[in-house]
Coordinates of C-alpha atoms and ligand atoms in Angstrom, one line a residue:
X1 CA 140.8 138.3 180.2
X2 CA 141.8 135.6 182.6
X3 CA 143.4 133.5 180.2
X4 CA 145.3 136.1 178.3
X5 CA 147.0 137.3 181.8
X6 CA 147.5 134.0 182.8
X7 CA 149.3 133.6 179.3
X8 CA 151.4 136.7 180.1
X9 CA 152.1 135.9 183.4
X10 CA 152.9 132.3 182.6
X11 CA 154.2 132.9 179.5
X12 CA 156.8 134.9 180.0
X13 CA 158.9 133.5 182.9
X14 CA 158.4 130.2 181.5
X15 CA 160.2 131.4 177.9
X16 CA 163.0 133.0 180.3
X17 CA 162.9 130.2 182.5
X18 CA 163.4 128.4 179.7
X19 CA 165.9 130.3 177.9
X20 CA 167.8 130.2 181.1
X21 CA 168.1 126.6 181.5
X22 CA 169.0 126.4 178.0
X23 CA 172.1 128.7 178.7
X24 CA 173.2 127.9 182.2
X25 CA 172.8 124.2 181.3
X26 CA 174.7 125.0 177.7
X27 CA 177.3 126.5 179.5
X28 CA 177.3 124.2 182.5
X29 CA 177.1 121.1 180.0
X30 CA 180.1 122.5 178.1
X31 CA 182.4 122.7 180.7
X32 CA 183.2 118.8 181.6
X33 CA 182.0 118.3 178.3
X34 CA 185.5 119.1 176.4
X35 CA 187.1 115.5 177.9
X36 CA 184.9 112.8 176.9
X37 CA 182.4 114.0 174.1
X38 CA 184.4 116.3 171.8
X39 CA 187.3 113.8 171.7
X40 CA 187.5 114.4 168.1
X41 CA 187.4 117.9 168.0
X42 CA 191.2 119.5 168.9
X43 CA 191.3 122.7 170.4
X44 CA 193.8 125.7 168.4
X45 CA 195.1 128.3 170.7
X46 CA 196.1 131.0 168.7
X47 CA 198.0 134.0 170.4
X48 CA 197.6 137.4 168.8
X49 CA 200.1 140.6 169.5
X50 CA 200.1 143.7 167.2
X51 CA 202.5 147.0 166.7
X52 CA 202.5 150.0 165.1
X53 CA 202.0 148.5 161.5
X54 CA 201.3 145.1 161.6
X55 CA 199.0 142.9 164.0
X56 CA 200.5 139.0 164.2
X57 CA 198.9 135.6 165.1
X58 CA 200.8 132.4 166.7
X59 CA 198.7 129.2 166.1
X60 CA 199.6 126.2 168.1
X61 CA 199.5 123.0 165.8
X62 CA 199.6 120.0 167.2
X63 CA 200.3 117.7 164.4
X64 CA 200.3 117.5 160.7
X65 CA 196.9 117.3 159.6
X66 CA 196.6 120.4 162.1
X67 CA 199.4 122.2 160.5
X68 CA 198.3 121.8 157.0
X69 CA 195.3 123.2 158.0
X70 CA 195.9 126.1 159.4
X71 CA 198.7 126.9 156.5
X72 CA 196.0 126.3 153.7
X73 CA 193.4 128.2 155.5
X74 CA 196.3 131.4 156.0
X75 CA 197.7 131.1 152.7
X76 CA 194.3 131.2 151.4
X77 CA 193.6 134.6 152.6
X78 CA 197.0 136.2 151.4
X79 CA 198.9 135.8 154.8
X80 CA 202.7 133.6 154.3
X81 CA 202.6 131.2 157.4
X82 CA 206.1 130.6 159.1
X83 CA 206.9 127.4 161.5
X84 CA 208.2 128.1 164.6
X85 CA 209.4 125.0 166.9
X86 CA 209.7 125.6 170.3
X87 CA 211.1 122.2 171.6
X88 CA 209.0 119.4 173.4
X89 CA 206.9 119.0 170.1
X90 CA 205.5 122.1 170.5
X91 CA 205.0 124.2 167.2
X92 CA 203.4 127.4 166.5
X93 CA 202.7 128.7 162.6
X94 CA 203.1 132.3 162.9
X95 CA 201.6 134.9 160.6
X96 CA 202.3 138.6 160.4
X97 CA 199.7 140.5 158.7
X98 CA 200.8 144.3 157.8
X99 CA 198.4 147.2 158.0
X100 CA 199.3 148.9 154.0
X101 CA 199.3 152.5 154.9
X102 CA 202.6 154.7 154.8
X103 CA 203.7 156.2 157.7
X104 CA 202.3 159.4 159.4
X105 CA 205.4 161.4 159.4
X106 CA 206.9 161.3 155.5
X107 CA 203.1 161.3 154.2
X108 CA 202.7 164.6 156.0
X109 CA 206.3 165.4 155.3
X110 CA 205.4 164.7 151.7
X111 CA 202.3 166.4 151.5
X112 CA 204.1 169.4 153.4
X113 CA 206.5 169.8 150.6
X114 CA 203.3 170.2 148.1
X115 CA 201.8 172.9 150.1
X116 CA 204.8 175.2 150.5
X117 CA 205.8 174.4 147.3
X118 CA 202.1 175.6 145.6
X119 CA 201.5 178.0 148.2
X120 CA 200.8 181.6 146.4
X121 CA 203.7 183.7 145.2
X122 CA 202.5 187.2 146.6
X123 CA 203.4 185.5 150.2
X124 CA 206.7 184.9 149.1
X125 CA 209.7 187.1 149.4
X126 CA 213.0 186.3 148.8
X127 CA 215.1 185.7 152.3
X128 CA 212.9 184.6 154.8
X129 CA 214.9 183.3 158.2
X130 CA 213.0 182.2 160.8
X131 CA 214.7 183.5 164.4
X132 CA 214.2 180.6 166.9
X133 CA 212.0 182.2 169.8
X134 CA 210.3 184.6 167.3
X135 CA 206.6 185.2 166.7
X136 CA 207.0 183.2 163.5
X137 CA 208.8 180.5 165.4
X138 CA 206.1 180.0 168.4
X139 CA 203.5 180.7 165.7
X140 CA 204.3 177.8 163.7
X141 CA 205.5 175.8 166.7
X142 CA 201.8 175.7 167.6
X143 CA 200.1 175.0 164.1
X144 CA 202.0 172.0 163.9
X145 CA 200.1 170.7 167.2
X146 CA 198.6 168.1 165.0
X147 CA 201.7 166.2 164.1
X148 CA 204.9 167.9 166.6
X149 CA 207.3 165.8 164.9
X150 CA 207.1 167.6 161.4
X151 CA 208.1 171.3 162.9
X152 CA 211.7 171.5 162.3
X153 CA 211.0 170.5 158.6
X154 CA 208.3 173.0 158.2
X155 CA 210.5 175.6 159.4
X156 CA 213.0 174.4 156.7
X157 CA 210.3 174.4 154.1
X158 CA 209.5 178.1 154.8
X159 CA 213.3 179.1 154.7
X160 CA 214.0 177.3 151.4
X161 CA 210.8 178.5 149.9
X162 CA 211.0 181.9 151.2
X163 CA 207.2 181.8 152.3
X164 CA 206.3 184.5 154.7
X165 CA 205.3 183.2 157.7
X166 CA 202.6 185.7 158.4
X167 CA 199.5 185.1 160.4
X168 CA 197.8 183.8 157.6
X169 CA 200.2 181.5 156.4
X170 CA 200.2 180.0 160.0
X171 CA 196.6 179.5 159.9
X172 CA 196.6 177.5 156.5
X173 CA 199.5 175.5 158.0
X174 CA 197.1 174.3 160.8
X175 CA 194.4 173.7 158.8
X176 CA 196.3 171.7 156.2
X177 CA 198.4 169.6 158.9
X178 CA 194.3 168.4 160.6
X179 CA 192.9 167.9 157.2
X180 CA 196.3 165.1 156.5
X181 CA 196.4 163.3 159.7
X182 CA 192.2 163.1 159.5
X183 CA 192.8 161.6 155.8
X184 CA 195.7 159.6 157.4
X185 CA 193.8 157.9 160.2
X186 CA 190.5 157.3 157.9
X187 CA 192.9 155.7 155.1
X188 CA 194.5 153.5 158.1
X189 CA 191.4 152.6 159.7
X190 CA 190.2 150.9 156.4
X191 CA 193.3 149.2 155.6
X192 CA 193.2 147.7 159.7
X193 CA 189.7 146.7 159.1
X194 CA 190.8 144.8 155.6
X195 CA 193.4 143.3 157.4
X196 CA 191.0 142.4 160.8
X197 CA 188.6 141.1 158.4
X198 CA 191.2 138.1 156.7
X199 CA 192.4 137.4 160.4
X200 CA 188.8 136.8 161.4
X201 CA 188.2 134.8 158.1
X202 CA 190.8 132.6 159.3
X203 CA 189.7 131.8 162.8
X204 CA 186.2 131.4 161.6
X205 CA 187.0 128.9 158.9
X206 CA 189.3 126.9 161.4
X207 CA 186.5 127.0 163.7
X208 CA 184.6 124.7 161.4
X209 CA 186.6 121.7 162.2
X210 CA 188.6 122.6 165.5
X211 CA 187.5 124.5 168.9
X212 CA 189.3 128.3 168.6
X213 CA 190.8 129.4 171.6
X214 CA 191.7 133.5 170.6
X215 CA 194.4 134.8 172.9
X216 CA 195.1 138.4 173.3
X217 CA 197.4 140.3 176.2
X218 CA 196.0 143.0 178.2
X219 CA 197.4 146.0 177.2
X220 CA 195.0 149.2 176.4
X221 CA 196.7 152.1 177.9
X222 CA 200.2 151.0 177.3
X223 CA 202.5 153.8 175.6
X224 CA 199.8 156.1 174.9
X225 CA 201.9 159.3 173.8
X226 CA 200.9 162.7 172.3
X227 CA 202.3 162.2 169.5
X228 CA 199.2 160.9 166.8
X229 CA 201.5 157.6 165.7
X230 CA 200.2 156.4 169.3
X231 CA 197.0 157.5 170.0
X232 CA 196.5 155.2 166.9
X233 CA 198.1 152.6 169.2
X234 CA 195.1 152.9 171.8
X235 CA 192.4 152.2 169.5
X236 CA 193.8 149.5 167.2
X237 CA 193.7 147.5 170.6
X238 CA 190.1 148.1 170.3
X239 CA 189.4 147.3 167.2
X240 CA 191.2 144.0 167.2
X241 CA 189.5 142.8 170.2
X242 CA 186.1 144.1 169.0
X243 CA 186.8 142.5 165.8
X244 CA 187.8 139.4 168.4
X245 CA 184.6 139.3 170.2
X246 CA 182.3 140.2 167.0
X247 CA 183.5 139.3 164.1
X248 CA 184.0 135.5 164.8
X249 CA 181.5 132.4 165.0
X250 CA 179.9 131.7 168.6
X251 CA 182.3 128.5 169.2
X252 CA 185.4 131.0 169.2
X253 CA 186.7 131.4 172.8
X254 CA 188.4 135.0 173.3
X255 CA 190.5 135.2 176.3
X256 CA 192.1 137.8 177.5
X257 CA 195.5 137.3 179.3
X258 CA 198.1 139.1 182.1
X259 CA 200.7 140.6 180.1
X260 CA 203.7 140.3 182.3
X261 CA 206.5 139.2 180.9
X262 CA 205.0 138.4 177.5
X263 CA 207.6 140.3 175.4
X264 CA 211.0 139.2 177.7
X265 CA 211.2 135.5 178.2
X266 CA 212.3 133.3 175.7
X267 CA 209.8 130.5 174.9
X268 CA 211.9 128.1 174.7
X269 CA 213.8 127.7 177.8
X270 CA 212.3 130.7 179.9
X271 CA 215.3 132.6 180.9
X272 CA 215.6 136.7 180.2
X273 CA 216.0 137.9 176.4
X274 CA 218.4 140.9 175.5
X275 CA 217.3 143.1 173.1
X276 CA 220.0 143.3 169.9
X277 CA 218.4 145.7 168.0
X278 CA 213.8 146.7 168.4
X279 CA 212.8 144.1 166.2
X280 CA 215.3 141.6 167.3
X281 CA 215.7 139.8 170.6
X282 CA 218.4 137.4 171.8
X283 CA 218.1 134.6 174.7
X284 CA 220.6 134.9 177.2
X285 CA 220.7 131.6 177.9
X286 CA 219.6 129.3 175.3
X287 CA 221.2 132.0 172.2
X288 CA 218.0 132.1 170.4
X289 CA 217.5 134.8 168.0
X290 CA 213.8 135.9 168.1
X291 CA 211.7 138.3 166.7
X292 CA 210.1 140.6 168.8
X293 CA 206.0 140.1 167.4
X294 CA 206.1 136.7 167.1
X295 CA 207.9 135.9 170.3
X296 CA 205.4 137.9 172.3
X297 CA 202.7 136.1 170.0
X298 CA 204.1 132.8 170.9
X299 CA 204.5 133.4 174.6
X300 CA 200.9 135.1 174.5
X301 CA 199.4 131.9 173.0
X302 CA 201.0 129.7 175.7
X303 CA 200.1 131.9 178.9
X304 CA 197.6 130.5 181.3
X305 CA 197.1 133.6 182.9
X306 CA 193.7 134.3 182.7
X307 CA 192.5 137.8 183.0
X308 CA 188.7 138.0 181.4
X309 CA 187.1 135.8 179.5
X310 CA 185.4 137.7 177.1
X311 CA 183.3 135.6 175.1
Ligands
LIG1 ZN1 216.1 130.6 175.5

C-alpha cells in the first residue's frame, strides 16, 4: 500500500512539477533567447486583413533569399504574390486570396426568378398588382426576412408573373428564401475553409526555415448588420483566427493587434489617406495610390500594438 501512495503522491506533482519547469523554463528560455541563439533563424511578420470576399496576407521580406521564399511557397499553393515597397528597404509580398462563392443577393435573385417562374399555374391569374401597404405587400415584406434586400424584386417577380400572392404563396416564399441563404452560407463556409487551409499551408511551410509572426487586427463586432452579407462578416473573423491559432505549427506566433488607424494612414509616410473610390485610397501627402486590403494588411503587419497574444 505504502509504496503505491507514495508513488501517487510523489508521482504526480513531480510529473507536473516537471512539466511545469519544462514550460515556464521553455517559455522563460525563449524570450532572451531570439538575440544570440537563433541568429540564423529570421523572423516573418505577416499581417492578415480580410473583407466580404477575400481574406489578404502582407509578408514582410527582408531580403532576397527571403523574398524568393515566401513567393515560391505562395505561388505554390495557387495564390499570385505582389511586391509592395514601402521605402527605407522595407518590402511586403502581398497576397489576396478570394473566397469562390457568388454573392448572396443575385444567387437568391437568380434562384428567385426559378421559383416564380416554375411556381404552379392554378396560382396564377392574369393582372396581379401588388398595392404598397396591402396585405400582399406586408405579407411578402415579411417572408423576405431572410434576405431584406431581395423584396422590391420579388414584388416585381410576382407582378410580371402574375402569381397570386395568397397566403400560401407567401409561406413557400419564406421557406424557399431560408432554404437559399442556408445552402449559401454552407457553400461559403467550405470555399473559406479551402481558402484558410492554403493560407495556413503557407505559414506552416515558412515556418520550417523562419520564425512566423501571424498578425491579425481586433475587429469582431465591427459592422455587424442585419442584413445576412454581414452576419457572415462576424464569423469569418472567427474562423480565420481559429484557423490562426489551430491550424498552424507550435513555432507560429499569433498576435493580435489594436486596430486604430489600420485602414487610414498611408504606410509610407504616415499622413491621412482619402478615399477615391471603396477599394481605392489616396495619400494626401505623399500621393500614393493604395488599395484598401493590402494597405490595411501592410499597416497591420507593421503595428506594434499589442493587444493579446494568443498563441
Ligand atoms: Zn503617404
Amino acid at each position: 500500500m505504502k509504496p503505491d501512495v507514495d508513488k501517487a503522491s510523489g508521482g504526480s506533482p513531480e510529473v507536473r512539477s516537471d512539466e511545469g519547469g519544462y514550460r515556464s523554463g521553455g517559455t522563460a528560455e525563449e524570450g532572451p533567447k531570439p538575440g544570440p541563439d537563433r541568429s540564423e533563424r529570421m523572423q516573418l511578420v505577416v499581417g492578415f486583413d480580410y473583407n466580404v470576399r477575400s481574406v489578404i496576407a502582407a509578408y514582410r521580406v527582408h531580403d532576397r533569399e527571403m523574398l524568393l521564399d515566401v513567393c515560391s511557397v505562395v505561388s505554390e499553393r495557387g495564390f499570385a504574390p505582389k511586391l509592395i515597397d514601402v521605402g527605407e528597404g522595407e518590402y511586403y509580398v502581398v497576397i489576396r486570396g478570394v473566397v469562390e462563392v457568388p454573392n448572396l443577393v443575385s444567387y437568391v435573385k437568380e434562384g428567385l426568378r426559378k421559383f416564380v417562374e416554375k411556381y404552379p399555374f392554378v396560382m396564377r391569374y392574369r393582372d396581379v398588382k401588388v398595392e404598397r401597404g396591402s396585405w400582399a405587400w406586408r405579407e411578402i415584406k415579411r417572408s423576405c426576412r431572410p434576405i431584406p434586400s431581395v423584396f422590391s424584386y420579388v414584388i416585381e417577380l410576382v407582378e410580371e408573373y402574375g402569381v397570386v400572392p395568397n397566403w400560401l404563396f407567401v409561406y413557400d416564399l419564406e421557406l424557399y428564401l431560408r432554404k437559399k441563404v442556408r445552402k449559401w452560407r454552407k457553400w461559403y463556409v467550405v470555399e473559406l475553409r479551402k481558402l484558410l487551409n492554403r493560407l495556413m499551408a503557407c505559414l506552416n511551410r515558412l515556418s520550417e526555415k523562419y520564425d512566423v509572426v501571424a498578425k491579425i487586427e481586433w475587429l469582431p463586432y465591427v459592422n455587424v448588420r442585419s442584413e445576412v452579407t454581414d452576419r457572415v462578416r462576424g464569423w469569418r473573423y472567427t474562423k480565420l483566427m481559429r484557423a490562426l491559432v489551430h491550424c498552424t505549427r507550435k513555432g507560429i506566433r499569433v498576435v493580435v493587434i489594436e486596430p486604430a488607424g489600420t485602414s487610414r494612414y498611408c504606410p509610407v509616410c504616415g499622413s491621412v489617406t482619402e478615399a477615391l473610390s471603396y477599394r481605392e485610397l489616396r495619400c494626401t501627402k505623399c500621393g500614393r495610390v493604395w488599395d484598401r486590403d493590402e494597405m490595411a494588411a501592410i499597416n497591420v503587419a507593421r503595428s506594434r500594438a499589442v493587444k493579446y497574444v494568443l498563441k
